[in-house]
Coordinates of N, CA and C in Angstrom, one line a residue:
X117 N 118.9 121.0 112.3 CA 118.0 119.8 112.3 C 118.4 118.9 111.1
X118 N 118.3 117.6 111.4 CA 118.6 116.9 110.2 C 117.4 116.7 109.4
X119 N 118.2 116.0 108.1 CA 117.2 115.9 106.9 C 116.0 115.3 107.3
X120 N 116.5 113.6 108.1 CA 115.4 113.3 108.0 C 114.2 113.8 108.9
X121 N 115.0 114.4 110.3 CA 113.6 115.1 110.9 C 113.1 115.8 110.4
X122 N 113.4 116.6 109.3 CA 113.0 118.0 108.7 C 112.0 117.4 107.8
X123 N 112.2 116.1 107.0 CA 111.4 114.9 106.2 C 110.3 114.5 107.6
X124 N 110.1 114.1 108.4 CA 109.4 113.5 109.1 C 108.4 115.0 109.7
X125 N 109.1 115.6 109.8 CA 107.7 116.8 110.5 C 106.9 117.4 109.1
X126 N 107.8 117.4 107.5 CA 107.2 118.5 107.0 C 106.3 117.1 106.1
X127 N 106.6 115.7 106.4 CA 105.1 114.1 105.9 C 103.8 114.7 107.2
X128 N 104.5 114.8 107.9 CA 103.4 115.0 109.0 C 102.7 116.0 109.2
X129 N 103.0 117.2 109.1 CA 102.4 118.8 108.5 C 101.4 118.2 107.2
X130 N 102.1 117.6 106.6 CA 101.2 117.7 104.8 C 99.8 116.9 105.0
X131 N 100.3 115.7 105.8 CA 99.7 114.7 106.0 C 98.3 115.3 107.1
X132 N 98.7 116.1 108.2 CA 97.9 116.3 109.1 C 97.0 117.5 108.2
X133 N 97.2 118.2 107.2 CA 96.4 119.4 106.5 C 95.7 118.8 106.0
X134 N 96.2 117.5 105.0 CA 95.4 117.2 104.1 C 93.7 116.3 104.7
X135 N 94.2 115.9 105.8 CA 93.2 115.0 106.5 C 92.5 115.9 107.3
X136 N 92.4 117.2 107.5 CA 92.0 118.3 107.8 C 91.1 118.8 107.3
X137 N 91.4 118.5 106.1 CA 90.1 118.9 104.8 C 89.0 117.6 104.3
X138 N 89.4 117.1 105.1 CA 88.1 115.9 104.9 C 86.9 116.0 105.8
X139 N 87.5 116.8 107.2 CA 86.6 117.3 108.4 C 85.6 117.9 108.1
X140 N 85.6 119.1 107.1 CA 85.1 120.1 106.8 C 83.6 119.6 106.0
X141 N 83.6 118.2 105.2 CA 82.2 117.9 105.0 C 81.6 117.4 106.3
X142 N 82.4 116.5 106.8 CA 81.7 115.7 108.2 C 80.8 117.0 109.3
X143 N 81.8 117.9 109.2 CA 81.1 119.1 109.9 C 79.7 120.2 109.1
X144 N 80.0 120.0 108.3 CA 79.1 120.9 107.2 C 77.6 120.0 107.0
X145 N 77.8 118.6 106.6 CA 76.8 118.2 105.8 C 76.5 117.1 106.6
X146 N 75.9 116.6 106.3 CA 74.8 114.9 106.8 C 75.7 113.9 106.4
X147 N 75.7 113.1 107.4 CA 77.2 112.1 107.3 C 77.1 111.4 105.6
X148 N 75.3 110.9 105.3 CA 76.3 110.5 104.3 C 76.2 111.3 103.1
X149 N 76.1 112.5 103.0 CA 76.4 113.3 102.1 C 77.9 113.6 102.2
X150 N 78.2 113.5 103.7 CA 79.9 114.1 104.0 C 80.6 112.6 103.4
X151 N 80.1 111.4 103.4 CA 80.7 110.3 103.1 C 81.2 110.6 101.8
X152 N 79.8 111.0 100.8 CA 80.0 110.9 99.4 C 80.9 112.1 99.3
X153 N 80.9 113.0 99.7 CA 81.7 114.6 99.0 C 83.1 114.6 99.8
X154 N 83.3 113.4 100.7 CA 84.7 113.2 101.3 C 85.6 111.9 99.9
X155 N 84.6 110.7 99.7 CA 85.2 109.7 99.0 C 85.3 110.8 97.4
X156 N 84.6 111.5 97.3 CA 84.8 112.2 95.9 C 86.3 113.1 95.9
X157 N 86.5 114.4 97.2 CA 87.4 114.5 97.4 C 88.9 114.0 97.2
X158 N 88.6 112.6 98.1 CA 89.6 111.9 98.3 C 90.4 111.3 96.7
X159 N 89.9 110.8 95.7 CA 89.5 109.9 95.0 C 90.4 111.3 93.7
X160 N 89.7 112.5 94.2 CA 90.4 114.3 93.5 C 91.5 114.0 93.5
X161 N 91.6 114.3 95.3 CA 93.4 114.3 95.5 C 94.1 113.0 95.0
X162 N 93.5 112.2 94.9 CA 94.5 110.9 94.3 C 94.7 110.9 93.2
X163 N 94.2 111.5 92.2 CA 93.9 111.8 90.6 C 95.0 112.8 90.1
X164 N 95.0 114.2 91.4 CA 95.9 115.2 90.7 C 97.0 114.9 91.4
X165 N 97.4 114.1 92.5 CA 99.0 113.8 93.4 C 99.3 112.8 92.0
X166 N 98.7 111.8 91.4 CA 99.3 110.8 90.8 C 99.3 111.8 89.3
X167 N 98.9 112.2 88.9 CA 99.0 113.0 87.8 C 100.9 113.7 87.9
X168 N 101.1 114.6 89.4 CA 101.8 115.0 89.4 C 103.2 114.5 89.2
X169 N 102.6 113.3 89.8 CA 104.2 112.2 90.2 C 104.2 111.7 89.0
X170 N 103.7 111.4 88.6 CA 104.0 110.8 86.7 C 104.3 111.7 86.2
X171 N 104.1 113.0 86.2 CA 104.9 114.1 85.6 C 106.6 114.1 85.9
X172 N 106.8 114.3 87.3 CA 107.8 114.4 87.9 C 109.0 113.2 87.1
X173 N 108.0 112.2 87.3 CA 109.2 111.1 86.3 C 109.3 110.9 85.3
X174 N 108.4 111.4 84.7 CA 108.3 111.7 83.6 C 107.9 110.2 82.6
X175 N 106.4 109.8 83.2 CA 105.9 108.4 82.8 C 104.9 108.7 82.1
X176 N 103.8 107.8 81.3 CA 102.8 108.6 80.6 C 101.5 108.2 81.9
X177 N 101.0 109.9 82.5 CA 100.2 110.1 83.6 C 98.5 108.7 83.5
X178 N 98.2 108.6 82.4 CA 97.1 107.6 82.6 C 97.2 106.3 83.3
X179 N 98.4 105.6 83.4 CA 98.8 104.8 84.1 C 98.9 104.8 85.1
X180 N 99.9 105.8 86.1 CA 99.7 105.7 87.1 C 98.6 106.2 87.9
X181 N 98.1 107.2 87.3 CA 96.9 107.4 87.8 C 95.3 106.6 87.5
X182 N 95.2 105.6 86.6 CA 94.3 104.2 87.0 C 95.1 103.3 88.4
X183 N 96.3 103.4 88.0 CA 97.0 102.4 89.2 C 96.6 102.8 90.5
X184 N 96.5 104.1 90.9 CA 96.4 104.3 92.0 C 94.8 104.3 92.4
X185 N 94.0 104.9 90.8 CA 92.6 105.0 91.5 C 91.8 103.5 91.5
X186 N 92.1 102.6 91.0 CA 91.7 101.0 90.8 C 91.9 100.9 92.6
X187 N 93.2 100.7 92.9 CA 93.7 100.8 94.5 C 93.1 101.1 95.4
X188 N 93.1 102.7 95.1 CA 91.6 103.2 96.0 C 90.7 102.9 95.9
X189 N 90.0 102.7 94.7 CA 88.3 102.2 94.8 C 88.5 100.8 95.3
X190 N 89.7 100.0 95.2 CA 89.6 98.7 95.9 C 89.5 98.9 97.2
X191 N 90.4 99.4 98.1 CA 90.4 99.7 99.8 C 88.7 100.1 99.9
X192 N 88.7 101.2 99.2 CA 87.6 101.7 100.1 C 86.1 100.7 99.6
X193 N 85.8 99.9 98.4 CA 85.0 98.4 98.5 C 85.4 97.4 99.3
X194 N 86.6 97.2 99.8 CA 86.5 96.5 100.7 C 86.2 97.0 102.6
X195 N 86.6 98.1 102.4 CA 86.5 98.7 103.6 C 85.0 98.5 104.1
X196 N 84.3 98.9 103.0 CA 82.8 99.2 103.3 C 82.1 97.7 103.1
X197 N 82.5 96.5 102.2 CA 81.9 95.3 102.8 C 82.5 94.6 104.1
X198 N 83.6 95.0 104.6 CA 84.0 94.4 105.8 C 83.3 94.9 107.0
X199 N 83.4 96.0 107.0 CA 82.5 97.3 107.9 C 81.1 96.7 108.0
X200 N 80.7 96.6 106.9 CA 79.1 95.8 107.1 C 79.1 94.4 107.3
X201 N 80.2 93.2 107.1 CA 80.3 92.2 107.8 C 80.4 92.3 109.2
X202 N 81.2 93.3 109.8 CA 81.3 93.4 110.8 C 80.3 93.6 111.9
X203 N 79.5 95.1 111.3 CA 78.1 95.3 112.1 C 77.6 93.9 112.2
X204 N 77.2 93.6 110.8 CA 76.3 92.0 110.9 C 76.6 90.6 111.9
X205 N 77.9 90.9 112.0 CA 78.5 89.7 113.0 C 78.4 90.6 114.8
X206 N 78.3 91.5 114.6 CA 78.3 92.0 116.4 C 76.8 92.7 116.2
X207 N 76.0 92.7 115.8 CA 74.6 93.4 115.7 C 74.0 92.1 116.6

C-alpha cells in the first residue's frame, strides 16, 4: 500500500474515533447538557493536540494554542448566531 493511502485511511480512522467520542454525551445526557460537555470536550482536544504540535516544533506552546482556541471559539460563535439567524428567517 502506498504512503499516501496508508496517510488517508490512518486521517480517517483518527478522525472517525475522535468524532465518535462526541456521540457518547448526545447519547448519555439532555441535548443541551451534551451541547455544553461536547463544546467543553472539543475545546480539551484542541488545547492538548495544539499543546502537542507546538512541542513537536518546538515553538513556545501558549501561542499556538490561543491561536487555535480564539479559532474555535470563533467558528463555533458564529455557528450558533448563524444557526439562529437561520431558524428566525425559516420559522
Amino acid at each position: 500500500m502506498s504512503e499516501i493511502w496508508e496517510s488517508t485511511i490512518a486521517t480517517f480512522v483518527a478522525k472517525f474515533l475522535i468524532a465518535l467520542t462526541f456521540v457518547v454525551p448526545v447519547l448519555l445526557l439532555p441535548l443541551e447538557e451534551a451541547m455544553t460537555v461536547s463544546v467543553g470536550w472539543g475545546l480539551s482536544l484542541l488545547t492538548v493536540l495544539s499543546y502537542l504540535l507546538a512541542r513537536a516544533q518546538q515553538i513556545p506552546a501558549w501561542k499556538v494554542i490561543a491561536e487555535h482556541l480564539v479559532i474555535g471559539i470563533s467558528v463555533i460563535a458564529i455557528t450558533h448566531y448563524v444557526g439562529g439567524w437561520i431558524h428566525a428567517t425559516l420559522s
